PDB file of C-alpha atoms in Angstrom:
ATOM      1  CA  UNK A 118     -35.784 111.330  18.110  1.00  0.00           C
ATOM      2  CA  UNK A 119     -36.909 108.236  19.802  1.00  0.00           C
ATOM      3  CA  UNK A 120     -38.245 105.773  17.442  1.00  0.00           C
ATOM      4  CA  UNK A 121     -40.158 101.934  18.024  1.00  0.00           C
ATOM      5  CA  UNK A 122     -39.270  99.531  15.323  1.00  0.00           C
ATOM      6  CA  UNK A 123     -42.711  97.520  15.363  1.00  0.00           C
ATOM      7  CA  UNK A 124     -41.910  94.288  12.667  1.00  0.00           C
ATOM      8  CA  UNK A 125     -44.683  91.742  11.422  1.00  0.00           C
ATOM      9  CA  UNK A 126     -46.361  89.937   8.721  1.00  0.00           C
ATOM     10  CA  UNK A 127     -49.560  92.078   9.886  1.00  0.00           C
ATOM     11  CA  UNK A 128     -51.416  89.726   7.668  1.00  0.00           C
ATOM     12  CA  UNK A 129     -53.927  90.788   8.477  1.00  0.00           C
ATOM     13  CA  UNK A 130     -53.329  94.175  10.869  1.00  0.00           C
ATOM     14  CA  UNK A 131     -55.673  94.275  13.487  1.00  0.00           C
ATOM     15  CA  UNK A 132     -56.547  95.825  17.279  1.00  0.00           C
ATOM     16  CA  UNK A 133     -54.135  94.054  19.041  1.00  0.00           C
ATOM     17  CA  UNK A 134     -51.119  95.314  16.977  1.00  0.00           C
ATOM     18  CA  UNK A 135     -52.704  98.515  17.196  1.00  0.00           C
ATOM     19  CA  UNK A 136     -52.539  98.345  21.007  1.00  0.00           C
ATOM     20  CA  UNK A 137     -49.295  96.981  21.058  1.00  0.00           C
ATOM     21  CA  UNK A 138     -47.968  99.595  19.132  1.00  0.00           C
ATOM     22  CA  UNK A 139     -49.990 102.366  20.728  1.00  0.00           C
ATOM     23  CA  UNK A 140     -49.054 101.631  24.532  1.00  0.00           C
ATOM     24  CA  UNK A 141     -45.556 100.977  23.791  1.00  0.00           C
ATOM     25  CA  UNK A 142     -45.257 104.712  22.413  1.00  0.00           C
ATOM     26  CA  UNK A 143     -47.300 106.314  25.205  1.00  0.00           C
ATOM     27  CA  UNK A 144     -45.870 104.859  27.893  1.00  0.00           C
ATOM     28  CA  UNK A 145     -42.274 105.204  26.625  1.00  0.00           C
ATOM     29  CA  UNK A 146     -43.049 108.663  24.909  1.00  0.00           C
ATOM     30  CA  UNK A 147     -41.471 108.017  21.584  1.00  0.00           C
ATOM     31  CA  UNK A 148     -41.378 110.070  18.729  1.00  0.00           C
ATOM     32  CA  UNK A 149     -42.648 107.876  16.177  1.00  0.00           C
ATOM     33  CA  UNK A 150     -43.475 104.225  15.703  1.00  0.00           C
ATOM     34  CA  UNK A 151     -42.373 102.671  12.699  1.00  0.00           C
ATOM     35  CA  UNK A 152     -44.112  99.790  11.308  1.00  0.00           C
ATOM     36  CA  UNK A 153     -42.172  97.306   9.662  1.00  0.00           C
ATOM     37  CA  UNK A 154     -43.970  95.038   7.119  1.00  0.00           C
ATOM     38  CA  UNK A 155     -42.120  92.143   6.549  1.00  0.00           C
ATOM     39  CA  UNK A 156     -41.813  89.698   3.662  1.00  0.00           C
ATOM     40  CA  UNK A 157     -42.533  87.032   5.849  1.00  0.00           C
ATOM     41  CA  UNK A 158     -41.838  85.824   9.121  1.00  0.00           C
ATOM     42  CA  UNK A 159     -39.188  82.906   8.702  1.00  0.00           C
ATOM     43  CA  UNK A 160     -40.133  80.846  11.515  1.00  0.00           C
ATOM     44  CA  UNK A 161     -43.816  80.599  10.299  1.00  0.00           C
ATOM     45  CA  UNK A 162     -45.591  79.484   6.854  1.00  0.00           C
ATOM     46  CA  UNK A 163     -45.970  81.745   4.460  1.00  0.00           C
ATOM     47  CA  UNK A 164     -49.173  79.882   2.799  1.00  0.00           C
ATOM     48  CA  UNK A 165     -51.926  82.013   2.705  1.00  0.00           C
ATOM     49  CA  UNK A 166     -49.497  85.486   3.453  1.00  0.00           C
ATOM     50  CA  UNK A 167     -51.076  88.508   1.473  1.00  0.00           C
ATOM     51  CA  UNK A 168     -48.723  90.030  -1.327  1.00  0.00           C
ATOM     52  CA  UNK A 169     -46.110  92.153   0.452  1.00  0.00           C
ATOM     53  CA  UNK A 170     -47.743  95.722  -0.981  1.00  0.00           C
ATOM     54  CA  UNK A 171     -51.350  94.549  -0.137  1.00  0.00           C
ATOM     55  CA  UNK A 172     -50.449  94.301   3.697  1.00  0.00           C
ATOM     56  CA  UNK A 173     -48.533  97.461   3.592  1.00  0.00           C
ATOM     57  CA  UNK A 174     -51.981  99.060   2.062  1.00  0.00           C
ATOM     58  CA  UNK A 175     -53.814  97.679   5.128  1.00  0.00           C
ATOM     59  CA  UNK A 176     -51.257  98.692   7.492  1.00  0.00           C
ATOM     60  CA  UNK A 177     -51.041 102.911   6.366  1.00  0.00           C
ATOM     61  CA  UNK A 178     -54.669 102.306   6.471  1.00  0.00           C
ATOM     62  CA  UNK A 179     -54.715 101.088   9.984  1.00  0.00           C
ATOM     63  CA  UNK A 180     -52.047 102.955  11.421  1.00  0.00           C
ATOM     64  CA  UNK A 181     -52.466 106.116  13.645  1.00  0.00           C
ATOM     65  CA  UNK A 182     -50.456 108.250  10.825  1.00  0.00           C
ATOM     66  CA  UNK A 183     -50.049 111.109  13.163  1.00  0.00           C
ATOM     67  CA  UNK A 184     -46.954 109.299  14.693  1.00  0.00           C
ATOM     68  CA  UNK A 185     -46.571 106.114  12.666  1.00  0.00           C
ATOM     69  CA  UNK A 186     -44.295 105.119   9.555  1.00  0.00           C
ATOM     70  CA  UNK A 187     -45.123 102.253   7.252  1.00  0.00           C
ATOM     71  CA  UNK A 188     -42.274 100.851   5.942  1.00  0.00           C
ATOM     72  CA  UNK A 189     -41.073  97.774   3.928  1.00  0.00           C
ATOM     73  CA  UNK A 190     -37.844  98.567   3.239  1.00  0.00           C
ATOM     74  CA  UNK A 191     -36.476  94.953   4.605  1.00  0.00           C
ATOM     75  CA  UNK A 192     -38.013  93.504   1.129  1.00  0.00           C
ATOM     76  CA  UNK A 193     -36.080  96.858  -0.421  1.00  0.00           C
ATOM     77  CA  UNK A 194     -32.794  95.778   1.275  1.00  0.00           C
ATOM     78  CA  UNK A 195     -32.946  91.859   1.214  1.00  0.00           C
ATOM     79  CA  UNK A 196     -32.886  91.871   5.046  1.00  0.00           C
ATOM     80  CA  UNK A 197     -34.562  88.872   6.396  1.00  0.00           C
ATOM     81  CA  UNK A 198     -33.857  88.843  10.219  1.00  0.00           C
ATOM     82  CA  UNK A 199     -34.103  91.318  12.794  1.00  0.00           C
ATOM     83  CA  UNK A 200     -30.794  91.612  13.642  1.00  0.00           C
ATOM     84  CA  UNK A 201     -29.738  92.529  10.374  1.00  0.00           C
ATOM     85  CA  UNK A 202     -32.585  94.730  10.062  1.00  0.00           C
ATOM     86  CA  UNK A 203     -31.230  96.354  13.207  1.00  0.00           C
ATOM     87  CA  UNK A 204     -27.850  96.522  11.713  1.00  0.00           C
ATOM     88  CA  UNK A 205     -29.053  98.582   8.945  1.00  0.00           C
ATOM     89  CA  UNK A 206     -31.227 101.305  10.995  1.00  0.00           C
ATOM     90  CA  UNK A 207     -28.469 101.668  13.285  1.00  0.00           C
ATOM     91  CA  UNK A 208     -25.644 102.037  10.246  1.00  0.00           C
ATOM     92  CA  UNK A 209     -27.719 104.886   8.417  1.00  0.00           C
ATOM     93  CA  UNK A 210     -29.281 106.391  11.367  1.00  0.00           C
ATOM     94  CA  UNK A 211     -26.671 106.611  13.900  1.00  0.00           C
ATOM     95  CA  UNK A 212     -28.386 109.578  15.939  1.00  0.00           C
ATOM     96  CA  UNK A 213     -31.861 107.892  16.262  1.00  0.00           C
ATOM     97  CA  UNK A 214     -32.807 106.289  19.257  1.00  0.00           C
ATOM     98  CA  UNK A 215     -34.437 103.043  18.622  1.00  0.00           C
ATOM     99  CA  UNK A 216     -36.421 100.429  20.603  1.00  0.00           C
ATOM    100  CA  UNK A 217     -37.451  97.180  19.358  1.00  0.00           C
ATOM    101  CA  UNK A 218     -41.325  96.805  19.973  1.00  0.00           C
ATOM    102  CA  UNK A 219     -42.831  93.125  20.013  1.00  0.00           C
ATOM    103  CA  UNK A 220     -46.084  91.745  22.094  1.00  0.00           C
ATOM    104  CA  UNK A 221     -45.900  89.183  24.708  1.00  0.00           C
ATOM    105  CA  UNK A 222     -46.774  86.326  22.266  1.00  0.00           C
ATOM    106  CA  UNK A 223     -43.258  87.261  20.208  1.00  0.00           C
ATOM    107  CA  UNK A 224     -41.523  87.661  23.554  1.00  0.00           C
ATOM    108  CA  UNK A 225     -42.346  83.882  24.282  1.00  0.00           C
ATOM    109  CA  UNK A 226     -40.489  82.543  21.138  1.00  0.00           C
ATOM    110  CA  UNK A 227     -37.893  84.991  20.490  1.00  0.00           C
ATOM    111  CA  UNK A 228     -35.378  82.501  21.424  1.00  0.00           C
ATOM    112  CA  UNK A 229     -36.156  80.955  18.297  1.00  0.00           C
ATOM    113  CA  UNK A 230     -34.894  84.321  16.352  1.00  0.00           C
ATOM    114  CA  UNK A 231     -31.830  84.101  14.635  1.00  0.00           C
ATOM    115  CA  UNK A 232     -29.661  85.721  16.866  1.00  0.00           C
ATOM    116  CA  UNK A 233     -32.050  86.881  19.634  1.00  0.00           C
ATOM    117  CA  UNK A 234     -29.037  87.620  21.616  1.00  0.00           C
ATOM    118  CA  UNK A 235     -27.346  89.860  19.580  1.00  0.00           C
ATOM    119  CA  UNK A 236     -31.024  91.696  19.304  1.00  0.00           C
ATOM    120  CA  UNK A 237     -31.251  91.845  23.004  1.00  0.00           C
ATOM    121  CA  UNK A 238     -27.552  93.062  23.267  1.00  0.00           C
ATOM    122  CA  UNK A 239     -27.875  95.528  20.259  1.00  0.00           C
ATOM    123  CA  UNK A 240     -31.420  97.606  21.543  1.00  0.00           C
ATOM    124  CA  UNK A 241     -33.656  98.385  24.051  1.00  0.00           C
ATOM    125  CA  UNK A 242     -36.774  96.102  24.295  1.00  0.00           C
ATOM    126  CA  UNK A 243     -40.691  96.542  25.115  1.00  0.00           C
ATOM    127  CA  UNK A 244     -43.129  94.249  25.607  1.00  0.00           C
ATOM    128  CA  UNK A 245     -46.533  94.669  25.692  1.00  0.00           C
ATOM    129  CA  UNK A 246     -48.526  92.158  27.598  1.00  0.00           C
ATOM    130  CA  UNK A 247     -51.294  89.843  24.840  1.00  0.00           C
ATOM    131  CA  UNK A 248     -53.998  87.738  26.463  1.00  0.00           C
ATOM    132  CA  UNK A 249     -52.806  84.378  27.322  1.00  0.00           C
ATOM    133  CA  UNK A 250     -48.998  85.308  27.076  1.00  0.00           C
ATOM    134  CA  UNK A 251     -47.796  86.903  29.905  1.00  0.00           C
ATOM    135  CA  UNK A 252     -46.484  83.530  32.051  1.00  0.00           C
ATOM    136  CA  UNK A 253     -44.985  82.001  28.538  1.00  0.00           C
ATOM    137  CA  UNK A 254     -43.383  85.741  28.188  1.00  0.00           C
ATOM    138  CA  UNK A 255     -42.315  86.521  31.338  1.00  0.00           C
ATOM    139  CA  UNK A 256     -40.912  82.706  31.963  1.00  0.00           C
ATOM    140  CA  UNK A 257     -38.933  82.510  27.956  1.00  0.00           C
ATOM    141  CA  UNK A 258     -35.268  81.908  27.832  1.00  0.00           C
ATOM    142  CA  UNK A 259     -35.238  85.796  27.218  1.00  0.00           C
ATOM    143  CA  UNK A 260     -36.620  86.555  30.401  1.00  0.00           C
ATOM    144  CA  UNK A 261     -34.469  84.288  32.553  1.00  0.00           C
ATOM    145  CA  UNK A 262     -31.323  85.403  30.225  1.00  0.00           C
ATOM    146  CA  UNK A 263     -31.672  89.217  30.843  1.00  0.00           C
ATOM    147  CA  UNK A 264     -33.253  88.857  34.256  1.00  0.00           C
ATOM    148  CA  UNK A 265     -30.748  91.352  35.533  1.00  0.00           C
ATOM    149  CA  UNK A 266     -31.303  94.049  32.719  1.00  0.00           C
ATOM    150  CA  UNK A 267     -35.513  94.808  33.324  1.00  0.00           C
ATOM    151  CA  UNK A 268     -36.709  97.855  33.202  1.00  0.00           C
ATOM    152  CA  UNK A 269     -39.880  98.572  35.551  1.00  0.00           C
ATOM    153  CA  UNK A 270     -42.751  99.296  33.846  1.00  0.00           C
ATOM    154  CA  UNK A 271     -43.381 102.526  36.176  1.00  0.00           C
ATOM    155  CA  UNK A 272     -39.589 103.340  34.290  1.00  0.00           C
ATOM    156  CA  UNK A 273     -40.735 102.478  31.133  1.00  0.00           C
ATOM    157  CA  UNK A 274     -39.868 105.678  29.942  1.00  0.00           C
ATOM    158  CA  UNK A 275     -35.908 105.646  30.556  1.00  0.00           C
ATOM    159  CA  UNK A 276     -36.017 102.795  28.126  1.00  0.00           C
ATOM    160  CA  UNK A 277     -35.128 104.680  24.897  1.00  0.00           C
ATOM    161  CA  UNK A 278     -31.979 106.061  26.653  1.00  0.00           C
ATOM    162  CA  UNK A 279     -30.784 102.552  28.381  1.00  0.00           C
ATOM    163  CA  UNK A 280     -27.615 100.880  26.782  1.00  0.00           C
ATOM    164  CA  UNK A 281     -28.994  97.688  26.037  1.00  0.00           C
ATOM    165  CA  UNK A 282     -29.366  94.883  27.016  1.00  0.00           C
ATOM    166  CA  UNK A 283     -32.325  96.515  28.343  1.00  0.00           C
ATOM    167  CA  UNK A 284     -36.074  95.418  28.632  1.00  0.00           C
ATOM    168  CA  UNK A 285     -39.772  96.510  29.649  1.00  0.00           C
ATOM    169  CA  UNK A 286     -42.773  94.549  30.427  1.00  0.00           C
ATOM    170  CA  UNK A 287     -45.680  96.652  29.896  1.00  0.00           C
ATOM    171  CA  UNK A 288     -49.062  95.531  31.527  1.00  0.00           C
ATOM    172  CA  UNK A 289     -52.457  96.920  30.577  1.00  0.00           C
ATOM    173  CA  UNK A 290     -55.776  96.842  27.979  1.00  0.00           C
ATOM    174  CA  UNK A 291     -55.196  93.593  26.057  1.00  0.00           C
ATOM    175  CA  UNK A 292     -56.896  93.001  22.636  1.00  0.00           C
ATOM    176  CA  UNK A 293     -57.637  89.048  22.321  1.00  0.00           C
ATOM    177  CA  UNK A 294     -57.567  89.642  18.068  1.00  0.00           C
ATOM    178  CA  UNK A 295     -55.284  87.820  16.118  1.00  0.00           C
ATOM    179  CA  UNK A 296     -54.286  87.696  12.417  1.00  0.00           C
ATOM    180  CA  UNK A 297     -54.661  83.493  12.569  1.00  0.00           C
ATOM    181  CA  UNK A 298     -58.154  84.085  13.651  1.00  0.00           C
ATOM    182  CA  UNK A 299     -59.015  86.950  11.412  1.00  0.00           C
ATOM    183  CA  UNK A 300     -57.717  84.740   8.758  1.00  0.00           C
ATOM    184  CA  UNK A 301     -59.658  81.825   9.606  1.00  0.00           C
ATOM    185  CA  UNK A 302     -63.298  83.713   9.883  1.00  0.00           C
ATOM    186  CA  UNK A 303     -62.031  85.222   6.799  1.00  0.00           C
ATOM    187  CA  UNK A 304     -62.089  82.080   4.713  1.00  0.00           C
ATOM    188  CA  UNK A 305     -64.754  79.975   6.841  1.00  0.00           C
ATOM    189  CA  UNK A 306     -67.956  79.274   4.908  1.00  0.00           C
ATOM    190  CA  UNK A 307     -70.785  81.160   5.625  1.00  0.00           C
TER     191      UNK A 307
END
């Protein structure tokens, strides 16, 4: 089983995580997509986040169920960064094939992650291009760092099976939706 750990505040979900997560499993023809709600993403402010079980709610209800998992077992398991969220998929399920899927906009910061190395040394990355991203992406720290270990996009598909580090930029449709804005039409006057 090949599986894409998707993580976010999805506060609110919206098209562009659906895209994200949707090209990222056709293109690299994985089983299953697993959506991880976080608690809350520590390198951003958590005023205004939605309760923890009222974005999970609007994530199963967004989610393409047919191949997608809603999960927030980090909040279940006290895991607060990736890389020990990693740790703990990889401890009780050994077998599974796993890829860590993020969007072009996380790509450009993950060298802010607490140990974004480790990440990038532990699993198999995709990237799916967002609008406005793809030079901050594809010029990070990450990008320069693990130059040497990127996947093609046309070999996207090997991904699942690389020893990492190992990486994939994925161009193509591009939603320009984000939670921020959702979240500040939301609570604009009308």
């Amino acid at each position: 089983m090949t599986v894409g750990l998707f993580g976010g505040s999805f506060n609110p979900p919206h098209d562009g995580h659906r895209l994200v997560a949707e090209t990222a499993q056709k293109r690299l023809g994985l089983s299953r997509i697993w959506w991880i709600v976080t608690p809350g993403n520590p390198l951003k402010s958590h005023d205004g986040l939605a309760a923890l079980g009222e974005r999970v709610e609007m994530v199963r209800k967004f989610a393409a169920p047919a191949r997608a998992d809603v999960t927030a077992f980090e909040a279940r398991y006290k895991v607060r960064f990736t890389a020990d969220t990693l740790a703990l998929v990889m401890r009780r399920r050994p077998a599974m094939r796993v890829v860590w899927v993020m969007g072009a906009d996380s790509m450009a910061t993950f060298h802010r992650w607490q140990e974004w190395q480790k990440i990038a040394e532990t699993v198999p990355i995709v990237v799916v291009d967002r609008p406005g991203k793809t030079f901050a992406a594809l010029s990070s720290p990450f990008a320069h760092r693990y130059d040497f270990a990127r996947v093609p996009q046309e070999e996207a598909r090997i991904l699942p099976y690389r020893q990492a580090p190992a990486w994939t930029f994925l161009f193509g449709p591009r939603s320009a939706t984000s939670s921020t804005r959702l979240r500040a039409e939301a609570s604009a006057p009308s």
